[in-house]
mmCIF file of C-alpha atoms and ligand atoms in Angstrom:
data_model
loop_
_atom_site.group_PDB
_atom_site.id
_atom_site.type_symbol
_atom_site.label_atom_id
_atom_site.label_comp_id
_atom_site.label_asym_id
_atom_site.label_seq_id
_atom_site.Cartn_x
_atom_site.Cartn_y
_atom_site.Cartn_z
ATOM 1 C CA MET A 1 -81.562 14.470 -18.267
ATOM 2 C CA PRO A 2 -79.705 12.530 -20.929
ATOM 3 C CA ARG A 3 -81.762 9.734 -22.312
ATOM 4 C CA PHE A 4 -80.681 7.572 -25.127
ATOM 5 C CA PRO A 5 -83.234 5.467 -27.225
ATOM 6 C CA VAL A 6 -82.170 2.012 -28.489
ATOM 7 C CA ALA A 7 -84.401 0.724 -30.965
ATOM 8 C CA THR A 8 -84.105 -2.899 -31.885
ATOM 9 C CA PRO A 9 -86.348 -5.540 -33.587
ATOM 10 C CA GLN A 10 -86.714 -7.203 -30.084
ATOM 11 C CA ARG A 11 -87.333 -4.178 -28.058
ATOM 12 C CA ASN A 12 -87.144 -0.198 -27.997
ATOM 13 C CA TYR A 13 -86.148 1.146 -24.954
ATOM 14 C CA THR A 14 -84.011 3.997 -23.071
ATOM 15 C CA ALA A 15 -80.775 4.128 -21.324
ATOM 16 C CA VAL A 16 -80.826 6.943 -18.705
ATOM 17 C CA VAL A 17 -77.584 8.588 -17.904
ATOM 18 C CA GLU A 18 -77.866 10.754 -14.844
ATOM 19 C CA ARG A 19 -76.482 11.319 -11.351
ATOM 20 C CA GLY A 20 -79.039 9.334 -9.054
ATOM 21 C CA ALA A 21 -80.720 7.575 -11.767
ATOM 22 C CA ILE A 22 -81.126 4.543 -9.513
ATOM 23 C CA SER A 23 -83.643 6.778 -7.714
ATOM 24 C CA ARG A 24 -85.626 6.640 -10.750
ATOM 25 C CA LEU A 25 -86.201 2.751 -11.045
ATOM 26 C CA ALA A 26 -89.824 2.760 -9.952
ATOM 27 C CA GLU A 27 -90.702 4.608 -13.228
ATOM 28 C CA PHE A 28 -89.347 1.852 -15.353
ATOM 29 C CA LEU A 29 -91.058 -1.135 -13.660
ATOM 30 C CA PRO A 30 -93.686 -2.497 -16.032
ATOM 31 C CA ALA A 31 -97.266 -2.039 -15.473
ATOM 32 C CA LYS A 32 -98.061 -5.472 -14.402
ATOM 33 C CA CYS A 33 -94.818 -6.579 -12.557
ATOM 34 C CA GLY A 34 -94.884 -9.516 -10.627
ATOM 35 C CA ARG A 35 -92.026 -10.744 -8.041
ATOM 36 C CA ILE A 36 -88.810 -8.800 -8.519
ATOM 37 C CA PHE A 37 -85.463 -10.499 -8.316
ATOM 38 C CA VAL A 38 -82.239 -8.290 -7.803
ATOM 39 C CA VAL A 39 -79.167 -10.159 -9.329
ATOM 40 C CA THR A 40 -76.174 -8.866 -7.646
ATOM 41 C CA GLU A 41 -72.655 -9.154 -5.689
ATOM 42 C CA SER A 42 -72.709 -8.920 -2.041
ATOM 43 C CA ALA A 43 -69.841 -6.438 -2.339
ATOM 44 C CA VAL A 44 -71.812 -4.152 -4.636
ATOM 45 C CA TRP A 45 -74.977 -4.542 -2.499
ATOM 46 C CA ASP A 46 -73.043 -3.858 0.646
ATOM 47 C CA LEU A 47 -72.018 -0.420 -0.995
ATOM 48 C CA HIS A 48 -75.067 0.617 -2.920
ATOM 49 C CA GLY A 49 -77.868 -1.650 -2.157
ATOM 50 C CA ASP A 50 -79.810 1.057 -0.314
ATOM 51 C CA ARG A 51 -80.058 3.245 -3.454
ATOM 52 C CA VAL A 52 -82.208 0.073 -4.924
ATOM 53 C CA ARG A 53 -83.707 -0.603 -1.830
ATOM 54 C CA SER A 54 -85.133 2.947 -1.336
ATOM 55 C CA ALA A 55 -85.944 3.352 -5.196
ATOM 56 C CA LEU A 56 -88.296 0.175 -4.879
ATOM 57 C CA ASN A 57 -89.861 1.940 -1.886
ATOM 58 C CA GLN A 58 -92.519 -0.330 -0.259
ATOM 59 C CA THR A 59 -92.295 -2.849 -3.239
ATOM 60 C CA THR A 60 -90.968 -6.406 -1.896
ATOM 61 C CA PHE A 61 -88.162 -7.888 -3.597
ATOM 62 C CA ASP A 62 -85.672 -10.787 -3.297
ATOM 63 C CA THR A 63 -82.066 -10.809 -3.734
ATOM 64 C CA LEU A 64 -79.944 -13.218 -5.609
ATOM 65 C CA PHE A 65 -76.269 -13.100 -4.704
ATOM 66 C CA PHE A 66 -73.672 -13.973 -7.026
ATOM 67 C CA ALA A 67 -70.242 -14.858 -5.845
ATOM 68 C CA GLY A 68 -68.439 -12.565 -8.606
ATOM 69 C CA GLY A 69 -65.608 -13.386 -10.665
ATOM 70 C CA GLU A 70 -64.944 -14.507 -14.346
ATOM 71 C CA ALA A 71 -64.469 -18.115 -13.053
ATOM 72 C CA ASN A 72 -67.881 -18.075 -11.615
ATOM 73 C CA LYS A 73 -69.683 -16.632 -14.799
ATOM 74 C CA ARG A 74 -70.843 -20.115 -15.487
ATOM 75 C CA ILE A 75 -74.214 -21.642 -16.558
ATOM 76 C CA SER A 76 -74.314 -23.727 -13.194
ATOM 77 C CA HIS A 77 -75.107 -20.445 -11.362
ATOM 78 C CA VAL A 78 -77.761 -19.426 -13.884
ATOM 79 C CA GLU A 79 -79.506 -22.820 -12.992
ATOM 80 C CA GLN A 80 -79.032 -22.268 -9.309
ATOM 81 C CA PHE A 81 -80.836 -18.766 -9.548
ATOM 82 C CA ALA A 82 -83.433 -20.140 -11.780
ATOM 83 C CA GLU A 83 -84.459 -22.908 -9.251
ATOM 84 C CA GLN A 84 -84.371 -20.508 -6.441
ATOM 85 C CA MET A 85 -86.541 -18.257 -8.483
ATOM 86 C CA ALA A 86 -89.081 -21.137 -9.076
ATOM 87 C CA GLU A 87 -88.913 -21.985 -5.290
ATOM 88 C CA LEU A 88 -89.707 -18.503 -4.593
ATOM 89 C CA GLY A 89 -92.732 -18.358 -6.876
ATOM 90 C CA ALA A 90 -91.358 -16.619 -9.817
ATOM 91 C CA ASP A 91 -93.565 -16.704 -13.084
ATOM 92 C CA ARG A 92 -93.760 -14.833 -16.392
ATOM 93 C CA THR A 93 -94.503 -11.651 -14.813
ATOM 94 C CA SER A 94 -91.298 -11.494 -12.677
ATOM 95 C CA LEU A 95 -88.613 -9.013 -13.297
ATOM 96 C CA ILE A 96 -85.001 -9.169 -12.838
ATOM 97 C CA ILE A 97 -82.877 -6.328 -11.975
ATOM 98 C CA ALA A 98 -79.306 -6.845 -12.847
ATOM 99 C CA PHE A 99 -77.408 -4.567 -10.410
ATOM 100 C CA GLY A 100 -73.470 -4.821 -10.435
ATOM 101 C CA GLY A 101 -70.617 -4.973 -13.165
ATOM 102 C CA GLY A 102 -70.609 -6.494 -16.569
ATOM 103 C CA ILE A 103 -70.302 -9.971 -15.113
ATOM 104 C CA VAL A 104 -73.654 -9.384 -13.128
ATOM 105 C CA THR A 105 -75.213 -7.597 -16.285
ATOM 106 C CA ASP A 106 -74.224 -10.416 -18.465
ATOM 107 C CA LEU A 107 -75.104 -13.332 -16.152
ATOM 108 C CA GLY A 108 -78.335 -11.581 -14.725
ATOM 109 C CA GLY A 109 -79.414 -10.911 -18.333
ATOM 110 C CA PHE A 110 -78.943 -14.273 -19.521
ATOM 111 C CA LEU A 111 -81.103 -15.423 -16.513
ATOM 112 C CA ALA A 112 -83.937 -13.095 -17.541
ATOM 113 C CA ALA A 113 -83.440 -14.421 -21.273
ATOM 114 C CA ILE A 114 -83.919 -18.006 -20.292
ATOM 115 C CA TYR A 115 -86.221 -18.098 -17.320
ATOM 116 C CA MET A 116 -89.781 -19.119 -18.456
ATOM 117 C CA ARG A 117 -88.335 -18.437 -21.919
ATOM 118 C CA GLY A 118 -87.865 -15.033 -21.165
ATOM 119 C CA ILE A 119 -88.969 -12.512 -18.574
ATOM 120 C CA PRO A 120 -87.795 -8.753 -18.556
ATOM 121 C CA VAL A 121 -84.485 -7.456 -17.092
ATOM 122 C CA ILE A 122 -83.469 -3.757 -16.041
ATOM 123 C CA GLN A 123 -80.032 -3.328 -16.183
ATOM 124 C CA ILE A 124 -78.267 -1.205 -13.415
ATOM 125 C CA PRO A 125 -74.556 -1.410 -14.155
ATOM 126 C CA THR A 126 -72.200 -0.238 -11.423
ATOM 127 C CA THR A 127 -68.746 -0.206 -13.089
ATOM 128 C CA LEU A 128 -67.508 2.050 -15.704
ATOM 129 C CA LEU A 129 -66.986 -0.826 -18.000
ATOM 130 C CA ALA A 130 -70.539 -1.925 -17.849
ATOM 131 C CA GLN A 131 -72.222 1.559 -17.675
ATOM 132 C CA VAL A 132 -70.220 2.383 -21.036
ATOM 133 C CA ASP A 133 -70.394 -0.906 -22.680
ATOM 134 C CA ALA A 134 -71.770 -4.465 -21.159
ATOM 135 C CA ALA A 135 -75.226 -3.420 -19.711
ATOM 136 C CA LEU A 136 -76.299 -2.005 -23.108
ATOM 137 C CA GLY A 137 -77.124 -3.733 -26.305
ATOM 138 C CA GLY A 138 -78.674 -6.932 -25.212
ATOM 139 C CA LYS A 139 -75.781 -9.286 -25.084
ATOM 140 C CA THR A 140 -75.950 -11.622 -22.314
ATOM 141 C CA GLY A 141 -74.143 -14.790 -21.344
ATOM 142 C CA GLY A 142 -71.291 -16.329 -19.725
ATOM 143 C CA ASN A 143 -68.256 -18.603 -19.974
ATOM 144 C CA LEU A 144 -67.707 -22.164 -20.805
ATOM 145 C CA VAL A 145 -64.375 -24.236 -19.880
ATOM 146 C CA ALA A 146 -63.706 -23.839 -23.741
ATOM 147 C CA GLY A 147 -63.654 -20.100 -23.522
ATOM 148 C CA LYS A 148 -64.941 -16.757 -22.551
ATOM 149 C CA ASN A 149 -68.359 -15.792 -23.490
ATOM 150 C CA LEU A 150 -69.334 -18.946 -25.354
ATOM 151 C CA PHE A 151 -72.870 -19.250 -24.419
ATOM 152 C CA GLY A 152 -75.415 -16.645 -24.521
ATOM 153 C CA SER A 153 -78.589 -14.952 -25.840
ATOM 154 C CA PHE A 154 -79.430 -11.484 -27.248
ATOM 155 C CA HIS A 155 -82.047 -10.294 -24.549
ATOM 156 C CA GLN A 156 -82.763 -6.634 -24.576
ATOM 157 C CA PRO A 157 -83.545 -4.735 -21.380
ATOM 158 C CA LEU A 158 -86.685 -2.856 -20.537
ATOM 159 C CA ALA A 159 -84.283 -0.098 -19.334
ATOM 160 C CA VAL A 160 -80.566 0.717 -18.652
ATOM 161 C CA LEU A 161 -80.198 2.873 -15.533
ATOM 162 C CA ILE A 162 -76.695 4.309 -15.408
ATOM 163 C CA ASP A 163 -75.837 6.415 -12.186
ATOM 164 C CA SER A 164 -72.469 7.842 -12.371
ATOM 165 C CA ASP A 165 -72.539 8.008 -8.510
ATOM 166 C CA VAL A 166 -71.982 4.740 -7.770
ATOM 167 C CA LEU A 167 -68.446 4.840 -9.590
ATOM 168 C CA ALA A 168 -67.130 6.597 -6.606
ATOM 169 C CA THR A 169 -66.194 3.551 -4.818
ATOM 170 C CA LEU A 170 -65.006 1.903 -7.628
ATOM 171 C CA PRO A 171 -61.052 0.595 -7.471
ATOM 172 C CA GLU A 172 -59.038 2.833 -9.411
ATOM 173 C CA ARG A 173 -57.794 -0.153 -11.754
ATOM 174 C CA GLU A 174 -61.355 -0.947 -12.361
ATOM 175 C CA TYR A 175 -62.107 2.628 -13.089
ATOM 176 C CA ARG A 176 -59.127 2.686 -15.646
ATOM 177 C CA ALA A 177 -60.215 -0.424 -17.382
ATOM 178 C CA GLY A 178 -63.334 1.088 -18.275
ATOM 179 C CA LEU A 179 -61.589 4.244 -19.628
ATOM 180 C CA TYR A 180 -60.058 2.314 -22.200
ATOM 181 C CA GLU A 181 -63.506 1.434 -23.702
ATOM 182 C CA VAL A 182 -64.527 5.263 -23.365
ATOM 183 C CA ILE A 183 -61.243 5.911 -25.543
ATOM 184 C CA LYS A 184 -62.246 3.272 -27.919
ATOM 185 C CA HIS A 185 -65.677 4.870 -28.419
ATOM 186 C CA GLY A 186 -63.752 8.171 -29.139
ATOM 187 C CA VAL A 187 -61.484 6.509 -31.601
ATOM 188 C CA ILE A 188 -64.312 4.503 -33.578
ATOM 189 C CA ALA A 189 -66.823 7.327 -33.667
ATOM 190 C CA SER A 190 -66.237 10.561 -31.990
ATOM 191 C CA GLU A 191 -62.975 12.781 -32.374
ATOM 192 C CA PRO A 192 -64.579 15.271 -29.902
ATOM 193 C CA LEU A 193 -65.003 12.422 -27.225
ATOM 194 C CA PHE A 194 -61.511 11.436 -27.876
ATOM 195 C CA ARG A 195 -60.079 14.946 -27.548
ATOM 196 C CA VAL A 196 -61.820 15.135 -24.183
ATOM 197 C CA MET A 197 -60.306 12.081 -23.017
ATOM 198 C CA GLU A 198 -56.908 13.622 -24.314
ATOM 199 C CA SER A 199 -57.063 17.090 -22.630
ATOM 200 C CA LYS A 200 -58.954 16.189 -19.413
ATOM 201 C CA ARG A 201 -57.114 13.471 -18.055
ATOM 202 C CA ASP A 202 -56.838 14.767 -14.402
ATOM 203 C CA ALA A 203 -60.486 15.745 -14.150
ATOM 204 C CA VAL A 204 -61.198 12.034 -15.450
ATOM 205 C CA PHE A 205 -59.148 10.800 -12.758
ATOM 206 C CA ALA A 206 -60.662 13.182 -10.138
ATOM 207 C CA LEU A 207 -64.282 11.963 -11.012
ATOM 208 C CA GLU A 208 -65.476 15.356 -11.655
ATOM 209 C CA PRO A 209 -68.963 14.858 -12.355
ATOM 210 C CA LYS A 210 -69.451 16.889 -15.271
ATOM 211 C CA ILE A 211 -66.732 15.236 -17.278
ATOM 212 C CA VAL A 212 -67.458 11.593 -15.970
ATOM 213 C CA GLU A 213 -71.119 12.065 -17.229
ATOM 214 C CA HIS A 214 -70.096 13.573 -20.302
ATOM 215 C CA MET A 215 -67.589 10.647 -21.036
ATOM 216 C CA VAL A 216 -70.271 8.147 -20.178
ATOM 217 C CA ALA A 217 -73.254 9.957 -21.983
ATOM 218 C CA GLU A 218 -71.109 10.121 -25.130
ATOM 219 C CA SER A 219 -70.124 6.424 -24.733
ATOM 220 C CA VAL A 220 -73.810 5.361 -24.378
ATOM 221 C CA ARG A 221 -74.918 7.524 -27.348
ATOM 222 C CA ILE A 222 -72.622 5.977 -29.529
ATOM 223 C CA LYS A 223 -73.383 2.372 -28.423
ATOM 224 C CA ALA A 224 -76.966 3.014 -28.428
ATOM 225 C CA GLU A 225 -76.882 4.314 -32.086
ATOM 226 C CA VAL A 226 -74.698 1.440 -33.233
ATOM 227 C CA VAL A 227 -76.818 -1.054 -31.709
ATOM 228 C CA THR A 228 -79.954 0.369 -32.957
ATOM 229 C CA ALA A 229 -78.345 0.463 -36.565
ATOM 230 C CA ASP A 230 -77.290 -3.297 -36.206
ATOM 231 C CA GLU A 231 -78.695 -5.534 -33.301
ATOM 232 C CA ARG A 232 -77.017 -8.613 -33.902
ATOM 233 C CA GLU A 233 -73.688 -7.691 -35.238
ATOM 234 C CA SER A 234 -73.912 -8.401 -38.799
ATOM 235 C CA GLY A 235 -72.331 -5.313 -39.890
ATOM 236 C CA LEU A 236 -71.874 -1.773 -38.065
ATOM 237 C CA ARG A 237 -71.712 -3.337 -34.670
ATOM 238 C CA ARG A 238 -68.513 -4.956 -35.528
ATOM 239 C CA ILE A 239 -66.753 -1.560 -34.921
ATOM 240 C CA LEU A 240 -67.221 -1.803 -31.306
ATOM 241 C CA ASN A 241 -64.788 -4.717 -31.480
ATOM 242 C CA PHE A 242 -62.043 -2.321 -32.275
ATOM 243 C CA GLY A 243 -58.983 -3.449 -30.185
ATOM 244 C CA HIS A 244 -61.017 -6.620 -28.960
ATOM 245 C CA THR A 245 -59.514 -9.116 -31.733
ATOM 246 C CA PHE A 246 -55.767 -8.518 -30.264
ATOM 247 C CA GLY A 247 -57.147 -7.861 -26.844
ATOM 248 C CA HIS A 248 -59.104 -11.164 -26.667
ATOM 249 C CA ALA A 249 -55.954 -13.041 -27.791
ATOM 250 C CA LEU A 250 -53.797 -11.485 -24.900
ATOM 251 C CA GLU A 251 -56.597 -12.402 -22.490
ATOM 252 C CA ALA A 252 -56.798 -15.929 -23.723
ATOM 253 C CA GLU A 253 -52.890 -16.317 -23.708
ATOM 254 C CA THR A 254 -52.899 -14.930 -20.033
ATOM 255 C CA LYS A 255 -55.741 -17.329 -18.985
ATOM 256 C CA TYR A 256 -57.915 -14.237 -18.214
ATOM 257 C CA SER A 257 -56.000 -13.737 -15.189
ATOM 258 C CA HIS A 258 -53.277 -11.157 -15.786
ATOM 259 C CA PHE A 259 -55.298 -8.512 -17.467
ATOM 260 C CA LEU A 260 -58.661 -6.903 -16.787
ATOM 261 C CA HIS A 261 -60.597 -6.971 -20.101
ATOM 262 C CA GLY A 262 -60.425 -3.066 -20.585
ATOM 263 C CA GLU A 263 -56.477 -3.431 -20.103
ATOM 264 C CA ALA A 264 -56.198 -6.127 -22.539
ATOM 265 C CA VAL A 265 -58.593 -3.839 -25.013
ATOM 266 C CA SER A 266 -55.989 -0.806 -24.360
ATOM 267 C CA TRP A 267 -52.976 -3.403 -25.527
ATOM 268 C CA GLY A 268 -55.297 -4.390 -28.514
ATOM 269 C CA ILE A 269 -56.451 -0.858 -29.461
ATOM 270 C CA ARG A 270 -52.349 -0.219 -29.489
ATOM 271 C CA ALA A 271 -51.862 -3.089 -31.789
ATOM 272 C CA ALA A 272 -54.575 -2.208 -34.153
ATOM 273 C CA THR A 273 -53.294 1.378 -34.246
ATOM 274 C CA HIS A 274 -49.924 0.396 -35.185
ATOM 275 C CA LEU A 275 -51.510 -2.005 -37.664
ATOM 276 C CA GLY A 276 -53.597 0.889 -39.375
ATOM 277 C CA ALA A 277 -50.737 2.883 -39.513
ATOM 278 C CA ALA A 278 -48.214 0.208 -40.942
ATOM 279 C CA LEU A 279 -50.854 -0.340 -43.950
ATOM 280 C CA GLY A 280 -50.815 3.385 -44.623
ATOM 281 C CA MET A 281 -54.514 3.733 -43.510
ATOM 282 C CA LEU A 282 -54.145 6.188 -40.379
ATOM 283 C CA PRO A 283 -52.344 9.441 -40.733
ATOM 284 C CA GLU A 284 -49.195 9.336 -38.344
ATOM 285 C CA GLN A 285 -50.308 12.172 -36.318
ATOM 286 C CA ASP A 286 -53.522 10.219 -35.509
ATOM 287 C CA SER A 287 -51.605 7.532 -34.546
ATOM 288 C CA ARG A 288 -49.347 9.306 -32.144
ATOM 289 C CA ASP A 289 -52.256 10.932 -30.791
ATOM 290 C CA ILE A 290 -53.915 7.548 -29.810
ATOM 291 C CA LEU A 291 -50.608 5.956 -28.581
ATOM 292 C CA ALA A 292 -50.210 9.127 -26.484
ATOM 293 C CA VAL A 293 -53.545 9.034 -24.973
ATOM 294 C CA LEU A 294 -53.169 5.123 -24.258
ATOM 295 C CA ASN A 295 -49.787 6.180 -22.209
ATOM 296 C CA ALA A 296 -51.458 8.775 -20.519
ATOM 297 C CA TYR A 297 -54.193 6.354 -18.941
ATOM 298 C CA GLY A 298 -51.875 3.605 -18.556
ATOM 299 C CA PRO A 299 -49.764 1.580 -17.897
ATOM 300 C CA ILE A 300 -51.127 -1.944 -17.943
ATOM 301 C CA PRO A 301 -49.735 -4.702 -16.396
ATOM 302 C CA SER A 302 -46.664 -5.742 -18.235
ATOM 303 C CA VAL A 303 -46.813 -8.033 -21.375
ATOM 304 C CA ALA A 304 -43.227 -9.439 -20.681
ATOM 305 C CA GLY A 305 -42.653 -12.919 -21.699
ATOM 306 C CA ILE A 306 -45.554 -13.357 -23.948
ATOM 307 C CA ALA A 307 -44.808 -14.745 -27.234
ATOM 308 C CA ALA A 308 -45.863 -12.891 -30.170
ATOM 309 C CA GLU A 309 -46.475 -15.940 -32.351
ATOM 310 C CA SER A 310 -49.055 -17.696 -29.636
ATOM 311 C CA LEU A 311 -50.970 -14.373 -29.473
ATOM 312 C CA GLN A 312 -51.114 -14.332 -33.600
ATOM 313 C CA ALA A 313 -52.235 -18.099 -33.614
ATOM 314 C CA ARG A 314 -54.853 -17.211 -31.106
ATOM 315 C CA LEU A 315 -56.391 -14.440 -33.580
ATOM 316 C CA LEU A 316 -57.483 -17.423 -35.650
ATOM 317 C CA LYS A 317 -59.658 -18.941 -32.746
ATOM 318 C CA ASP A 318 -61.228 -15.715 -31.940
ATOM 319 C CA LYS A 319 -65.037 -16.040 -32.053
ATOM 320 C CA LYS A 320 -65.306 -13.332 -34.524
ATOM 321 C CA THR A 321 -63.008 -14.860 -36.930
ATOM 322 C CA ILE A 322 -65.017 -16.340 -39.858
ATOM 323 C CA GLN A 323 -63.791 -19.007 -42.074
ATOM 324 C CA ALA A 324 -60.027 -18.699 -40.922
ATOM 325 C CA ARG A 325 -60.255 -14.927 -42.020
ATOM 326 C CA VAL A 326 -59.475 -12.370 -39.087
ATOM 327 C CA HIS A 327 -61.506 -9.424 -39.512
ATOM 328 C CA PHE A 328 -59.800 -6.597 -38.067
ATOM 329 C CA VAL A 329 -61.162 -3.114 -37.254
ATOM 330 C CA LEU A 330 -58.770 -0.580 -38.081
ATOM 331 C CA PRO A 331 -58.640 3.114 -37.530
ATOM 332 C CA VAL A 332 -58.397 5.412 -40.785
ATOM 333 C CA ARG A 333 -58.449 8.636 -38.539
ATOM 334 C CA ILE A 334 -59.647 9.545 -35.035
ATOM 335 C CA GLY A 335 -63.356 8.992 -35.055
ATOM 336 C CA GLU A 336 -63.524 6.504 -37.890
ATOM 337 C CA VAL A 337 -62.746 3.021 -38.308
ATOM 338 C CA VAL A 338 -63.161 0.098 -41.208
ATOM 339 C CA VAL A 339 -63.402 -3.458 -40.956
ATOM 340 C CA ARG A 340 -60.665 -5.192 -42.971
ATOM 341 C CA ALA A 341 -60.197 -9.119 -43.641
ATOM 342 C CA ASP A 342 -57.408 -8.902 -46.152
ATOM 343 C CA VAL A 343 -54.483 -7.990 -44.040
ATOM 344 C CA PRO A 344 -50.922 -9.489 -44.645
ATOM 345 C CA GLU A 345 -50.024 -11.951 -41.703
ATOM 346 C CA ALA A 346 -46.612 -10.140 -41.745
ATOM 347 C CA ALA A 347 -47.899 -6.658 -40.824
ATOM 348 C CA VAL A 348 -50.117 -8.394 -38.267
ATOM 349 C CA ARG A 349 -47.173 -9.910 -36.611
ATOM 350 C CA ALA A 350 -44.973 -6.647 -36.902
ATOM 351 C CA ALA A 351 -47.969 -4.609 -35.293
ATOM 352 C CA ILE A 352 -48.058 -7.462 -32.402
ATOM 353 C CA ASP A 353 -44.193 -7.028 -32.149
ATOM 354 C CA ARG A 354 -44.649 -3.280 -31.619
ATOM 355 C CA ALA A 355 -47.327 -3.534 -29.297
ATOM 356 C CA LEU A 356 -45.669 -5.988 -27.141
ATOM 357 C CA ALA A 357 -42.354 -4.069 -26.888
ATOM 358 C CA GLU A 358 -44.275 -0.860 -25.757
ATOM 359 C CA CYS A 359 -45.706 -2.564 -22.896
ATOM 360 C CA SER A 360 -42.863 -4.888 -21.281
HETATM 361 N N1 NAD B 1 -72.567 -7.999 -22.885
HETATM 362 C C1 NAD B 1 -71.725 -7.219 -23.447
HETATM 363 O O1 NAD B 1 -71.773 -6.642 -24.452
HETATM 364 C C2 NAD B 1 -70.150 -6.965 -22.808
HETATM 365 C C3 NAD B 1 -69.552 -6.010 -23.122
HETATM 366 C C4 NAD B 1 -68.337 -5.667 -22.266
HETATM 367 C C5 NAD B 1 -67.911 -6.529 -21.343
HETATM 368 N N2 NAD B 1 -68.798 -7.702 -21.027
HETATM 369 C C6 NAD B 1 -68.344 -8.459 -20.018
HETATM 370 O O2 NAD B 1 -68.373 -7.633 -18.760
HETATM 371 C C7 NAD B 1 -67.587 -8.264 -17.763
HETATM 372 C C8 NAD B 1 -66.495 -7.381 -17.131
HETATM 373 O O3 NAD B 1 -67.340 -6.610 -16.523
HETATM 374 P P1 NAD B 1 -66.407 -5.476 -15.270
HETATM 375 O O4 NAD B 1 -65.314 -5.042 -15.847
HETATM 376 O O5 NAD B 1 -67.562 -4.367 -15.015
HETATM 377 O O6 NAD B 1 -66.158 -6.560 -14.202
HETATM 378 P P2 NAD B 1 -66.852 -7.208 -13.005
HETATM 379 O O7 NAD B 1 -68.228 -7.520 -13.181
HETATM 380 O O8 NAD B 1 -66.091 -8.347 -12.392
HETATM 381 O O9 NAD B 1 -66.503 -6.122 -11.817
HETATM 382 C C9 NAD B 1 -65.449 -5.633 -11.602
HETATM 383 C C10 NAD B 1 -65.247 -5.529 -9.952
HETATM 384 O O10 NAD B 1 -65.696 -4.229 -9.570
HETATM 385 C C11 NAD B 1 -66.540 -4.533 -8.424
HETATM 386 N N3 NAD B 1 -67.553 -3.361 -8.533
HETATM 387 C C12 NAD B 1 -68.708 -3.573 -9.082
HETATM 388 N N4 NAD B 1 -69.238 -2.207 -8.971
HETATM 389 C C13 NAD B 1 -68.769 -1.547 -7.934
HETATM 390 C C14 NAD B 1 -68.751 -0.284 -7.464
HETATM 391 N N5 NAD B 1 -69.790 0.415 -7.638
HETATM 392 N N6 NAD B 1 -67.819 0.028 -6.485
HETATM 393 C C15 NAD B 1 -66.877 -1.081 -5.891
HETATM 394 N N7 NAD B 1 -66.839 -2.066 -6.743
HETATM 395 C C16 NAD B 1 -67.536 -2.353 -7.614
HETATM 396 C C17 NAD B 1 -67.156 -6.110 -8.586
HETATM 397 O O11 NAD B 1 -67.440 -6.566 -7.196
HETATM 398 C C18 NAD B 1 -65.924 -6.766 -9.017
HETATM 399 O O12 NAD B 1 -65.008 -7.376 -8.154
HETATM 400 C C19 NAD B 1 -66.832 -9.379 -18.547
HETATM 401 O O13 NAD B 1 -67.204 -10.651 -18.240
HETATM 402 C C20 NAD B 1 -67.312 -9.228 -19.960
HETATM 403 O O14 NAD B 1 -67.267 -10.275 -20.690
HETATM 404 C C21 NAD B 1 -70.166 -7.889 -21.657
HETATM 405 ZN ZN1 ZN B 2 -64.790 -4.806 -24.548
#
């Protein structure tokens, strides 16, 4: 059973990647576990709640239902849940199980971070995106009117249980959005993973268990190693933002309603690849291979009508932009990226133009 250790100053824990991993839930409950609260969405609970119920066996628990969607990833819901928990007698020994996609893992994690100044959370991600990214690494939070993910906290989980069986019910578009984050992991840290994505596309789409487990496990291994090296994103963890600087600009420009996060990341990887190639940092063949894989897993919804200058202006507003210097994560070969803050604006604009033209 693949188990990946995550070691951070806050907590050491394990990410388990295994078909049927949810059935092991009881093994990860703390010794002195008080009341258990499962934060989930009704759609997810209807499909897969029985897995959690039977894993908890005779243990009683309460379910906190979250309406779902980015528009609801708001602090007001966290407050509501906290009030509900208090009414139900939650105390410092209580445990939260966040069971759903990245929105639930982010919001449920944040609820755990702030309830009585912090109670434990076990993450059970149910979308591919949450399995390979959101549920691991301790970033929790939600949206303000002013922008996405503008409140939050680092709150590392007790464990992350990643069960690829639940992916069978994921809508294809959501699955594909997660695949772009897997491709990202390949480009930033693992040429072998990238080549698997390149050569096994049909098996990936057919959800062949061996391939799915492999790509999830490799992604989790990479993210676990990066988070272990840099919990708070002061250095190495920035490489996980590959494709995200451009991608966030696209999401914001389209008011988070036109693209799924992973789709915007796909476009962002494309722009960053063009930028790396134009700066002479990335061999041409590698650039061609990355673009070909993005195309093979595409298309993403059309970007027609989106103005390059607006996207460029938005780069400066990115949360990760420090003192008006945009930090770009750029590929130097498949399997390695670097962070650069000295990129000429004209080159950025040209990369945006090319990426827009290719996805119109
Ligand atoms: N904390 C982090 O490090 C981090 C990293 C990446 C993304 N995120 C966050 O993750 C969020 C996006 O997550 P997401 O893409 O998982 O979206 P999501 O949570 O909205 O889930 C997508 C959809 O899939 C449905 N769903 C979930 N599991 C299912 C299943 N097994 N079968 C059928 N349907 C299922 C959900 O009901 C929802 O409609 C964003 O808010 C983003 O900010 C956080
Ligand atoms: Zn992402």
